[in-house]
Structures are given as C-alpha cells and as structure tokens.
Amino acid sequence: MSRQFMKGNDAIVVGALQAGCRAYYGYPITPASEIAHAASLHFPALGGTFIQAESEVAAINMVYGTAGMGIRTMTASSSPGFSLKQEGMSYLAGAELPCVVVNIQRGGPGLGNIAPEQADYFQVVKGGGHGNYRLITLAPNCAQEMCDLTSKAFDLADKWRNPACILADGFIGQMMEPVEVPEAKEIPFDHSDWCVRGDAETHKNLVSSIVLEPEDLEAHNFKLHKKYLEIQESEVLFEDYKTEDADLVVVAYGITSRVVYSTIDQARELGLKVGLLRPITLWPFPSEKLAELAADGTKKFLSVELSTGQMIEDVKLAVNGKCPVELYGRCGGVVPGGEELIQRYEEIMNGKPISDGGVR
Amino acid sequence: MDTTVKKDSPFIEITGELCKGCKLCIDVCPKGVIAISDQLNSSSYHPAYYVGADCTGCTLCFYACPEPAAIKVFKP
Amino acid sequence: MKTTTKATAFYNVFERKGGPHKETTHYCPGCGHGNVHKMIAEAMDDLGINDKTVFVSPVGCSVFGYYYFDCGNFQAAHGRAPAVATGIKRANPDSVVISYQGDGDLAAIGTAETLHAANRGENITVFFVNNAIYGMTGGQMAPTTLIEQKTATTPRGRVESEHGNPIKMAEIISTLPAATYVERVAIGNSKHIMKARKAIRKALKNQVENRGYSFVEILSVCPTGWKMDSPDARDWLTDQMIEAFPLGVYKDESSEREDGWYRDVKPFVPAELNKYFGVNAEADVAPVDLKKDLFCKFAGFGGQGILTMGLFLAQIGMRADHNVSWIPAYGPEMRGGTANCSVNVSNKRIGTPLVERPNVMVAMNLPSLEMFEKDVVDGGVILVDSGIVDKTPDTDRLDVVMIPATEIADEVGTPKVANVVMLGAMIAATDAYSLDFVSETLKVVVKKKNLIDMNLAALQRGYDFVKNGS
Ligand SMILES: Cc1ncc(C[n+]2csc(CCOP(=O)(O)OP(=O)(O)O)c2C)c(N)n1
Ligand code: SF4
Ligand code: SF4
Ligand code: SF4
C-alpha cells in the first residue's frame, strides 16, 4: 500500500480521483486553492477535465452539467465562494444530482480572513440555499480522512442521488500527514434511468428541478424528505473516545476535535472524566448517540467549535434538555489550546460559570 | 388526411385546434390565401384557415407560424 | 409530395406540458420563441443529431424548452446555461449541446458565464433570443431594451443617462478570439426567417464538426411584453430593433476550424489510477524505534527553509513508521515576519497538530525565539542560530544548543542549507533517529537530486557540531 505525505487539500483530490471523479470545476480561494492546484495537475494527466471557472457560481453550474450526465464531478471552495454556490446547490439537490462539494472554511462574515473557522455550519448543515433540501455533510479531521471521506462522499452522493459536502477548515486543509492512497475500483452505480448522456439510451431523460404544479412539487418535496429520513437512519458516522463513563462529553469536529482529542487523557490524569464525541457526519448528525449519552441525565455536554455557537444547536436538540449543554467557541482563526480547554472542563464540571461566557 | 395528400397542386393544412390566431401566417402569405375564422377553437382563439386555392407551397406561412404543428405545407 | 411539417426533433405530443393542450406550445400567440424552436428542430432533423443533442433550457419564457425537444434535456438556473452546457460538453464531447437563452438570462444575470464559455471556445452552440424585454417576469427592462422603449420598470422609457444602453452581445462576443462563428439574425419577416434558418443550421453543424463555439443572436418579439399584436410586433422588430442591433455575420472562422475544438476525455479506468498513484507500490518504510515523542516548533524568517526542515523531519518520522503531522503557521500566528511550523512525531495517534508546548524548538531569528521560548517545556531542547540571534535562552530551564547554522551552511556551499545543518544538530541533540537513517531518508525526500550531496554534508556538519563541538 502506498503511503504518501500530503496536505489535506491534496488528499481530497486523490480521494476524488480514486473514486472515479472525472471533472473538477473551481475558482481559486485561500485556504482551498491547493485543491485546484492538485486538480489542475492530476485531472488532465488522467484524461479528466479541469476548468478554472469564471466564478464559484459558474463552477457549481458546470458541476450541475457534468453531474446530470451521470459522471462523477466536484467543486471546492472556501466560505465566501461557498456562499456563492448556494443557488446551484439547491438546484442540484432539487434535481437530485450526485456530486461532491468541498468547503474549506475560513473566517467570516464577509471577507473575514483566511484563517480557519467553523462558522459555515449553519449554511452547510441547515441548508444555505433555498427550499427544503439537505446536504450529506462529512467532516474529516485528518489528511487520511480528507482522502477517504471524499471517496465515500461520492458513493453516498450516488447512492442517494444527492450532493454531498466535505466540510473542513483551513487547518485540516493545510496540514500534511501520511495518506494511504485507497485502491480505485469500478463504480457500482448505473444512472442510465435518469441521467442525460447525449446518447440514444438516455435521450428521453430530463435533468431539472422545476415542478410547476403545487401538488406535484409537494410530492417531490415529500419524496426528498423521505430520502432524507432514510439517510438519517442509515448513514450517521461518529467517533467515540471515552464517552461511556465520561461526566463531560465534549462534542467537536474538524481541527477542534483534534485539539479536544489531545486533552482527553490529560484531563483524565487530572481526575476529570472527559470524553470526545466527534461527529464524522454533521448531517446526518449523531443525535441518537448523543441522546443515548444524555438519557440518564447525569452527564454534561460541551460543544467546542470555531464559531459563536452553531453546532451547539444540534447538540442541544439531541440532548433535549436532559443535561446541561455548554459552548466554548473561538473565532477569526483562533484555535483553542489544550490547556485553555481543560480549564473550561474543570469549570463546567465544578459547576462554575465558564470563563468568558463560553465565547471569547 | 390521405385524401388531401393526393391533390396535385400545392396546398396547406391548418389544424384549427393548434392555432393561436396570431395572424402571422396571413401576414406573410404572398397569395393571400389564409384567413381568420369567425369560430373560436377550444382555446378561445379565432384560428386561421386555408381559403382553398392558389397556394404555391412556398412554406413562408409554415416558418412564420410559431406553433410547431399548426400548419402543414404540401407540395406535389 | 414534399411535406413541410413538424420536425421529428419535436416530441409528437408534448407530454411534459400536461393539461389539455399537449400539441401546442405554452408561448403567447405570436411569440418568437416558437419560431426559433421550429428552426432549431428543423436543423436537428437535417443533421440527424436528435439522439446526441442535449438541450439546455434557461430561466425565462423558454424555461420549458424540454417540453418540446425530443433529445436529452437539462433545465438550468437563471443565466447559468453556458456553464451547465460546459459541464455537459466536457463530460461527453460527442454530444451536441445547445444553450438556449433569453436576453435577461444571457446578457444580464449570466453575462459572465456567456463571455467565458465563448472565451474558452467551448464547442457548444448558443442561441440567444433577444426580445428586448423580460418576458417571463412581466415585461421589465432587459439589458437589450431599446432607448425610449417603455417597460414595466422603465415606465418613462429607457434613458441612456439612467439605464445605460442596449447591450450588443454579438459585437462583444465577436471580439473574443476563441469564438468561431457569431451572427445576428432576426425573425421580423420571411426574408429574415430564411436567413435565420441557415444561421441556426450552420451553428449546429459547426459543433457537429467540432469547429468550436457558435453564437447566433436572434432578434425576436414579445408581443405580450411589448403590448402589441403579433404582426405589429414583427414590424416593430423590423423597423426599430434592427436599427439598434444591425444584422449580419460578426465573425466566421468556421471554415478554418474543422475538428479543431474537440476536447477528448477518457473514462474512469481504475487500473490506470492505481498505477498513477502507485497504489500497489511497495512502501518505503524502515521501522526504527522512537525513544520519545517529538513536539516541535521550528521558527525563523520566511526563506530560511524552516517549513522544509519541518517537512524533512515529518518524512523521516513517516519512513520510520511513526505517526507524524506537519502544519505551517497559518492565520494569526503568521504575523511578525516569522515563518513557523509545528511538527509532531509520535508513537501514539496524534491529537492536535498544533504544537502548544514544544519539547524541541528551533529559532532561526530573534522574534521567533522571543515569541516561542516561553512555550517550550522544562527540559526541552532549544536550538538557536547563534550567528543570527545574539541572545541565549534560559539555560537553567532548557537544554540549549547555540549553533551558527547559517555560517556553517555557507561553508558547506550555500546559506540555503542552514535548515539542514539545524536538522542535523536537532537529530544529534535529541537522539531521535540515527544519522544514517536520516541521511538515507534525505536521499529519498530531497527533490533536487543534484543538491543531495550538499544536503548530506550540511546534515553531517550540524550533527558533528552538537556531538563533537565542531
Ligand atoms: C436568480 C433568479 N433571479 C430572478 C429570477 C426571475 N426571472 C425569471 S425569468 C427572468 C427574466 C427572463 O427574461 P429573458 O431572459 O429575457 O427571457 P424571456 O422571458 O424574455 O424569454 C427573471 C428575472 C429567477 N428565476 N432566478
Ligand atoms: S405555402 Fe405560401 S402560398 Fe401557400 S399558404 Fe403558405 S404562404 Fe401562402
Ligand atoms: S401563424 Fe400559426 S398560430 Fe398564427 S394564426 Fe397562423 S396558423 Fe395560427
Ligand atoms: S411573454 Fe413574451 S416572450 Fe414570453 S411567451 Fe409571451 S410573448 Fe413570448
């Protein structure tokens, strides 16, 4: 098995290509640009397509074209560019087109900065574009997962005929780690019944998100909704590190989950029984697992995120009032350190008010 | 329809139900052999009809008509 | 008997339209879209391309183009048809892709997509139906609305000083070298229509023959939006619009471009990918023991090779089969003229890649030392380029190595290998790996093979400086 040292952003391209992605469309933006760099190197070399689009809007619509042809395709950007893609995402979801979109989050709102943040959670996990739709959202926290979850995102997208999103942050994109390149295999999906390929077999098909009649559009929405419920039933992924006996369950994804992971054993050495619940799918969210952990009402929960509190809403919904849920959020590219976190654990576990009110 | 096809001079056929009464065919016909009916079709348009002589089969009415199937032109 | 009748590129019955009238269009009486549709369908029949045609319907009155054309159909977002068409054509260069757009779609909201698809010379065909108004949304001003023309949003008429001028897309696109064929035609009268038929056919034929991007602007009518009856609308087109938008061929390099714009793509062949990424290649791993985990902070000026030093160490650790991570300073840490990176080398799974409390620190300049010294754990190793930094860290607390790395590097051949001198010193001071192992790994990871010898010499000198004091 070949192990290569690469950036998270590069690993995304490797994972995509190994999954059979044949076309990449993107527009440069820090800290996601390496994805475009790697794509421009590898896609043409392998007989695929790379286009530096005129905008993120154009890129997502190129994806719509290629996805509608039943070909695996992707685009990647960072927060401001991801905002621009929202209309297209809604069309893709409405037309039930499989594709992968990547958001290497940076600081906002507005132009913000290029440092990592996790403040696009609402936009990605709760919608962003118009209408009733959901994005299957995967949150890698290392270079290997940037590769593997991108491959998986293509499978999920095909399986459910829905766009899938890789939601990472600047640090996970910029960090280099060893990656075992997965083996490329034939794609086990046939889209002939709905895609348009420009051939006789598919020439009766239509790729569209317009449904004019209210009853028909309602039926379409209900069909999508049913699909989303099924995804929620079957596709939840998370990592559980010592939550079973924990008095405090820390919920974190992406770069913050790495920092939290480092603190768990340290905190336990100090007598603080802490565990990490890391959602790998942010949508569907591991609500059931959290509800289970909260069921007897004895634990406390803490959402650590690079935002002023977005994922915490899902944690609260899952915990459903059974246990206290606190927030520790930092923004603008500031990532909390381990010592800083352990201090908060201590405060929460001792029933003291959390320093800085949970956001600093 | 088969009976009309056997005619030996050019002619057109307008399907009144598929006509929107826009009169563009009338406007372009060099022979002035299309007219608008007093009757309404089921879409409430006064359809055009072929008055029945002198058509040269020039097809101008066909291309002036925005509807795909309202007019057919036959030329022996 | 020659029969001129509905083209086979139209569905026999417009099932997707629904309702009672499945053989007529949804367009208003006298609307130009119907004429243009007929000409396109006729050309598709002529060229025998119904199966391989993909028709992209825009947002606008022609949003339902897919009701009619018996070919592959897409419906695109407002203005994005050329981008969608690009995605389609690139996925299958043997398809024939039509981007059909109104003036709001093509020349307002989708101007960027329009220009750039043309500028890339996408091998597609764009039919631009310019009716000088927004039909679908109720007759508002279009980018092509004529001066003095009244619309729902120019109730007093379009005025240059307020609304700008009607935009001339055929002229603009004809300035782009990659565009092959650009013509403006009209449907005001029979003569116009006969010319338009030819242009439409040619624009499609160009694509079939891979001659590149073709753009046909068709001056059309919107009797409803213009509040005119159908024949009057055709007259207004003929009398007013053509004056503002002169007809003619604006560019035609069709004859020089046969097969010049075919962009081949290959299907997914897993074996090729596996070969390309060396999936089945033997991994170059030589497991050795790691006596203690390294949490490193390397810092200095940009250009001193600090980040590369970190990369080398991480790759040495990886080759030794240890867990490693490397992350450059990024975000707020990047201020103050320093470049720095965090490297973890560990027997255990690595949590945070950001090294908060290093047990190994390299400072290649004073600001770095001042910024990070306090973070180093008690008993940690700190290496300082003594030729550059004239301050010694706290020797009571830390294991300090003062080494003139840049001067040594200069003696070896170039100050650029100061980072490798430092690496040698660091290896010696921490005893993390054997010098042999590090040398072997450098031979693999140094990209410029002609620089390997110099790198190895620098490594040796740094190592010796710590071990032997020279
Ligand atoms: C993003 C977005 N903005 C606005 C609209 C509303 N809208 C629909 S059609 C249209 C104008 C269409 O005009 P044109 O392209 O000239 O086509 P026509 O209807 O005249 O054929 C607008 C503004 C939309 N559907 N999407
Ligand atoms: S084919 Fe020519 S002559 Fe005959 S009805 Fe049509 S326009 Fe008139
Ligand atoms: S042009 Fe066509 S729709 Fe208009 S009146 Fe004539 S037949 Fe009817
Ligand atoms: S509003 Fe205008 S463009 Fe739209 S269908 Fe009616 S006439 Fe045609």
PDB file of N, CA, C and O in Angstrom, chain A residues 2 4 13-22 42-43 45-48 181-187, chain C residues 266-281:
ATOM      1  N   SER A   2       0.579   2.162  -0.881  1.00  0.00           N
ATOM      2  CA  SER A   2       1.454   3.320  -0.977  1.00  0.00           C
ATOM      3  C   SER A   2       1.026   4.402   0.005  1.00  0.00           C
ATOM      4  O   SER A   2      -0.138   4.783   0.075  1.00  0.00           O
ATOM      5  N   GLN A   4       1.685   8.202   1.193  1.00  0.00           N
ATOM      6  CA  GLN A   4       2.312   9.435   0.728  1.00  0.00           C
ATOM      7  C   GLN A   4       2.027  10.559   1.704  1.00  0.00           C
ATOM      8  O   GLN A   4       0.975  10.602   2.323  1.00  0.00           O
ATOM      9  N   VAL A  13      -8.164  15.604  -3.528  1.00  0.00           N
ATOM     10  CA  VAL A  13      -8.100  15.337  -4.969  1.00  0.00           C
ATOM     11  C   VAL A  13      -7.785  13.865  -5.226  1.00  0.00           C
ATOM     12  O   VAL A  13      -8.371  13.235  -6.114  1.00  0.00           O
ATOM     13  N   VAL A  14      -6.895  13.312  -4.424  1.00  0.00           N
ATOM     14  CA  VAL A  14      -6.550  11.895  -4.590  1.00  0.00           C
ATOM     15  C   VAL A  14      -7.784  11.028  -4.303  1.00  0.00           C
ATOM     16  O   VAL A  14      -8.122  10.123  -5.077  1.00  0.00           O
ATOM     17  N   GLY A  15      -8.462  11.349  -3.216  1.00  0.00           N
ATOM     18  CA  GLY A  15      -9.670  10.584  -2.873  1.00  0.00           C
ATOM     19  C   GLY A  15     -10.722  10.683  -3.963  1.00  0.00           C
ATOM     20  O   GLY A  15     -11.403   9.706  -4.280  1.00  0.00           O
ATOM     21  N   ALA A  16     -10.839  11.863  -4.537  1.00  0.00           N
ATOM     22  CA  ALA A  16     -11.841  12.064  -5.592  1.00  0.00           C
ATOM     23  C   ALA A  16     -11.483  11.254  -6.835  1.00  0.00           C
ATOM     24  O   ALA A  16     -12.319  10.544  -7.397  1.00  0.00           O
ATOM     25  N   LEU A  17     -10.233  11.360  -7.249  1.00  0.00           N
ATOM     26  CA  LEU A  17      -9.822  10.652  -8.466  1.00  0.00           C
ATOM     27  C   LEU A  17      -9.944   9.142  -8.292  1.00  0.00           C
ATOM     28  O   LEU A  17     -10.423   8.437  -9.184  1.00  0.00           O
ATOM     29  N   GLN A  18      -9.532   8.657  -7.136  1.00  0.00           N
ATOM     30  CA  GLN A  18      -9.607   7.208  -6.899  1.00  0.00           C
ATOM     31  C   GLN A  18     -11.059   6.728  -6.856  1.00  0.00           C
ATOM     32  O   GLN A  18     -11.343   5.561  -7.102  1.00  0.00           O
ATOM     33  N   ALA A  19     -11.955   7.660  -6.542  1.00  0.00           N
ATOM     34  CA  ALA A  19     -13.375   7.290  -6.528  1.00  0.00           C
ATOM     35  C   ALA A  19     -13.999   7.401  -7.917  1.00  0.00           C
ATOM     36  O   ALA A  19     -15.184   7.146  -8.088  1.00  0.00           O
ATOM     37  N   GLY A  20     -13.218   7.848  -8.888  1.00  0.00           N
ATOM     38  CA  GLY A  20     -13.760   7.929 -10.247  1.00  0.00           C
ATOM     39  C   GLY A  20     -14.269   9.295 -10.645  1.00  0.00           C
ATOM     40  O   GLY A  20     -14.972   9.431 -11.647  1.00  0.00           O
ATOM     41  N   CYS A  21     -13.918  10.323  -9.877  1.00  0.00           N
ATOM     42  CA  CYS A  21     -14.302  11.685 -10.269  1.00  0.00           C
ATOM     43  C   CYS A  21     -13.555  12.043 -11.549  1.00  0.00           C
ATOM     44  O   CYS A  21     -12.343  11.857 -11.636  1.00  0.00           O
ATOM     45  N   ARG A  22     -14.273  12.567 -12.542  1.00  0.00           N
ATOM     46  CA  ARG A  22     -13.639  12.820 -13.839  1.00  0.00           C
ATOM     47  C   ARG A  22     -13.573  14.301 -14.192  1.00  0.00           C
ATOM     48  O   ARG A  22     -12.981  14.668 -15.207  1.00  0.00           O
ATOM     49  N   HIS A  42      -3.551  16.778 -11.834  1.00  0.00           N
ATOM     50  CA  HIS A  42      -3.884  15.358 -11.999  1.00  0.00           C
ATOM     51  C   HIS A  42      -5.038  15.067 -12.959  1.00  0.00           C
ATOM     52  O   HIS A  42      -5.002  14.073 -13.674  1.00  0.00           O
ATOM     53  N   PHE A  43      -6.074  15.888 -12.937  1.00  0.00           N
ATOM     54  CA  PHE A  43      -7.240  15.539 -13.776  1.00  0.00           C
ATOM     55  C   PHE A  43      -6.865  15.455 -15.258  1.00  0.00           C
ATOM     56  O   PHE A  43      -7.138  14.436 -15.896  1.00  0.00           O
ATOM     57  N   ALA A  45      -3.980  14.997 -16.567  1.00  0.00           N
ATOM     58  CA  ALA A  45      -3.000  13.927 -16.771  1.00  0.00           C
ATOM     59  C   ALA A  45      -3.686  12.571 -16.866  1.00  0.00           C
ATOM     60  O   ALA A  45      -3.157  11.641 -17.469  1.00  0.00           O
ATOM     61  N   LEU A  46      -4.876  12.471 -16.299  1.00  0.00           N
ATOM     62  CA  LEU A  46      -5.590  11.197 -16.299  1.00  0.00           C
ATOM     63  C   LEU A  46      -6.784  11.207 -17.250  1.00  0.00           C
ATOM     64  O   LEU A  46      -7.705  10.407 -17.122  1.00  0.00           O
ATOM     65  N   GLY A  47      -6.758  12.144 -18.191  1.00  0.00           N
ATOM     66  CA  GLY A  47      -7.835  12.183 -19.189  1.00  0.00           C
ATOM     67  C   GLY A  47      -9.129  12.748 -18.654  1.00  0.00           C
ATOM     68  O   GLY A  47     -10.180  12.590 -19.259  1.00  0.00           O
ATOM     69  N   GLY A  48      -9.057  13.418 -17.519  1.00  0.00           N
ATOM     70  CA  GLY A  48     -10.256  14.056 -16.970  1.00  0.00           C
ATOM     71  C   GLY A  48     -10.281  15.532 -17.327  1.00  0.00           C
ATOM     72  O   GLY A  48      -9.473  16.005 -18.128  1.00  0.00           O
ATOM     73  N   VAL A 181      -3.023   5.827  -0.061  1.00  0.00           N
ATOM     74  CA  VAL A 181      -3.912   6.060  -1.199  1.00  0.00           C
ATOM     75  C   VAL A 181      -4.797   4.829  -1.382  1.00  0.00           C
ATOM     76  O   VAL A 181      -4.301   3.717  -1.529  1.00  0.00           O
ATOM     77  N   PRO A 182      -6.116   5.032  -1.354  1.00  0.00           N
ATOM     78  CA  PRO A 182      -7.011   3.875  -1.473  1.00  0.00           C
ATOM     79  C   PRO A 182      -7.011   3.340  -2.901  1.00  0.00           C
ATOM     80  O   PRO A 182      -6.681   4.047  -3.847  1.00  0.00           O
ATOM     81  N   GLU A 183      -7.384   2.091  -3.018  1.00  0.00           N
ATOM     82  CA  GLU A 183      -7.417   1.483  -4.342  1.00  0.00           C
ATOM     83  C   GLU A 183      -8.643   1.972  -5.114  1.00  0.00           C
ATOM     84  O   GLU A 183      -9.746   2.045  -4.583  1.00  0.00           O
ATOM     85  N   ALA A 184      -8.437   2.325  -6.371  1.00  0.00           N
ATOM     86  CA  ALA A 184      -9.572   2.703  -7.223  1.00  0.00           C
ATOM     87  C   ALA A 184     -10.298   1.443  -7.658  1.00  0.00           C
ATOM     88  O   ALA A 184      -9.673   0.442  -8.009  1.00  0.00           O
ATOM     89  N   LYS A 185     -11.629   1.502  -7.608  1.00  0.00           N
ATOM     90  CA  LYS A 185     -12.441   0.344  -8.021  1.00  0.00           C
ATOM     91  C   LYS A 185     -13.563   0.806  -8.933  1.00  0.00           C
ATOM     92  O   LYS A 185     -13.907   1.986  -8.939  1.00  0.00           O
ATOM     93  N   GLU A 186     -14.123  -0.129  -9.675  1.00  0.00           N
ATOM     94  CA  GLU A 186     -15.252   0.210 -10.545  1.00  0.00           C
ATOM     95  C   GLU A 186     -16.383   0.823  -9.709  1.00  0.00           C
ATOM     96  O   GLU A 186     -16.591   0.454  -8.556  1.00  0.00           O
ATOM     97  N   ILE A 187     -17.117   1.722 -10.322  1.00  0.00           N
ATOM     98  CA  ILE A 187     -18.209   2.385  -9.606  1.00  0.00           C
ATOM     99  C   ILE A 187     -19.474   1.525  -9.728  1.00  0.00           C
ATOM    100  O   ILE A 187     -19.920   1.238 -10.829  1.00  0.00           O
TER     101      ILE A 187
ATOM    102  N   LYS C 266     -11.219  10.868 -21.177  1.00  0.00           N
ATOM    103  CA  LYS C 266     -11.158   9.407 -21.053  1.00  0.00           C
ATOM    104  C   LYS C 266     -12.082   8.953 -19.923  1.00  0.00           C
ATOM    105  O   LYS C 266     -12.266   9.661 -18.949  1.00  0.00           O
ATOM    106  N   PRO C 267     -12.626   7.777 -20.067  1.00  0.00           N
ATOM    107  CA  PRO C 267     -13.450   7.261 -18.974  1.00  0.00           C
ATOM    108  C   PRO C 267     -12.577   6.845 -17.794  1.00  0.00           C
ATOM    109  O   PRO C 267     -11.354   6.783 -17.902  1.00  0.00           O
ATOM    110  N   PHE C 268     -13.224   6.549 -16.712  1.00  0.00           N
ATOM    111  CA  PHE C 268     -12.552   6.113 -15.484  1.00  0.00           C
ATOM    112  C   PHE C 268     -12.057   4.675 -15.660  1.00  0.00           C
ATOM    113  O   PHE C 268     -12.846   3.771 -15.892  1.00  0.00           O
ATOM    114  N   VAL C 269     -10.757   4.506 -15.581  1.00  0.00           N
ATOM    115  CA  VAL C 269     -10.192   3.153 -15.640  1.00  0.00           C
ATOM    116  C   VAL C 269      -9.410   2.943 -14.337  1.00  0.00           C
ATOM    117  O   VAL C 269      -8.301   3.452 -14.182  1.00  0.00           O
ATOM    118  N   PRO C 270      -9.991   2.223 -13.379  1.00  0.00           N
ATOM    119  CA  PRO C 270      -9.369   2.114 -12.058  1.00  0.00           C
ATOM    120  C   PRO C 270      -7.894   1.705 -12.113  1.00  0.00           C
ATOM    121  O   PRO C 270      -7.073   2.281 -11.397  1.00  0.00           O
ATOM    122  N   ALA C 271      -7.569   0.760 -12.975  1.00  0.00           N
ATOM    123  CA  ALA C 271      -6.175   0.275 -13.018  1.00  0.00           C
ATOM    124  C   ALA C 271      -5.212   1.414 -13.352  1.00  0.00           C
ATOM    125  O   ALA C 271      -4.102   1.484 -12.805  1.00  0.00           O
ATOM    126  N   GLU C 272      -5.643   2.301 -14.232  1.00  0.00           N
ATOM    127  CA  GLU C 272      -4.764   3.428 -14.601  1.00  0.00           C
ATOM    128  C   GLU C 272      -4.523   4.344 -13.407  1.00  0.00           C
ATOM    129  O   GLU C 272      -3.414   4.831 -13.196  1.00  0.00           O
ATOM    130  N   LEU C 273      -5.591   4.580 -12.668  1.00  0.00           N
ATOM    131  CA  LEU C 273      -5.458   5.431 -11.484  1.00  0.00           C
ATOM    132  C   LEU C 273      -4.519   4.784 -10.470  1.00  0.00           C
ATOM    133  O   LEU C 273      -3.657   5.449  -9.895  1.00  0.00           O
ATOM    134  N   ASN C 274      -4.712   3.499 -10.258  1.00  0.00           N
ATOM    135  CA  ASN C 274      -3.888   2.805  -9.263  1.00  0.00           C
ATOM    136  C   ASN C 274      -2.416   2.843  -9.643  1.00  0.00           C
ATOM    137  O   ASN C 274      -1.543   2.978  -8.792  1.00  0.00           O
ATOM    138  N   LYS C 275      -2.179   2.767 -10.933  1.00  0.00           N
ATOM    139  CA  LYS C 275      -0.795   2.842 -11.401  1.00  0.00           C
ATOM    140  C   LYS C 275      -0.253   4.266 -11.184  1.00  0.00           C
ATOM    141  O   LYS C 275       0.852   4.460 -10.669  1.00  0.00           O
ATOM    142  N   TYR C 276      -1.066   5.231 -11.573  1.00  0.00           N
ATOM    143  CA  TYR C 276      -0.663   6.643 -11.486  1.00  0.00           C
ATOM    144  C   TYR C 276      -0.284   7.028 -10.050  1.00  0.00           C
ATOM    145  O   TYR C 276       0.700   7.710  -9.813  1.00  0.00           O
ATOM    146  N   PHE C 277      -1.081   6.581  -9.088  1.00  0.00           N
ATOM    147  CA  PHE C 277      -0.805   6.926  -7.699  1.00  0.00           C
ATOM    148  C   PHE C 277       0.044   5.876  -6.977  1.00  0.00           C
ATOM    149  O   PHE C 277       0.233   5.958  -5.766  1.00  0.00           O
ATOM    150  N   GLY C 278       0.517   4.896  -7.721  1.00  0.00           N
ATOM    151  CA  GLY C 278       1.391   3.891  -7.122  1.00  0.00           C
ATOM    152  C   GLY C 278       0.740   3.135  -5.988  1.00  0.00           C
ATOM    153  O   GLY C 278       1.381   2.830  -4.974  1.00  0.00           O
ATOM    154  N   VAL C 279      -0.537   2.831  -6.160  1.00  0.00           N
ATOM    155  CA  VAL C 279      -1.275   2.218  -5.058  1.00  0.00           C
ATOM    156  C   VAL C 279      -0.659   0.889  -4.631  1.00  0.00           C
ATOM    157  O   VAL C 279      -0.611   0.574  -3.444  1.00  0.00           O
ATOM    158  N   ASN C 280      -0.198   0.128  -5.596  1.00  0.00           N
ATOM    159  CA  ASN C 280       0.343  -1.181  -5.231  1.00  0.00           C
ATOM    160  C   ASN C 280       1.861  -1.187  -5.067  1.00  0.00           C
ATOM    161  O   ASN C 280       2.469  -2.235  -4.882  1.00  0.00           O
ATOM    162  N   ALA C 281       2.427   0.031  -5.111  1.00  0.00           N
ATOM    163  CA  ALA C 281       3.880   0.104  -4.955  1.00  0.00           C
ATOM    164  C   ALA C 281       4.269  -0.257  -3.523  1.00  0.00           C
ATOM    165  O   ALA C 281       3.513  -0.038  -2.580  1.00  0.00           O
TER     166      ALA C 281
END
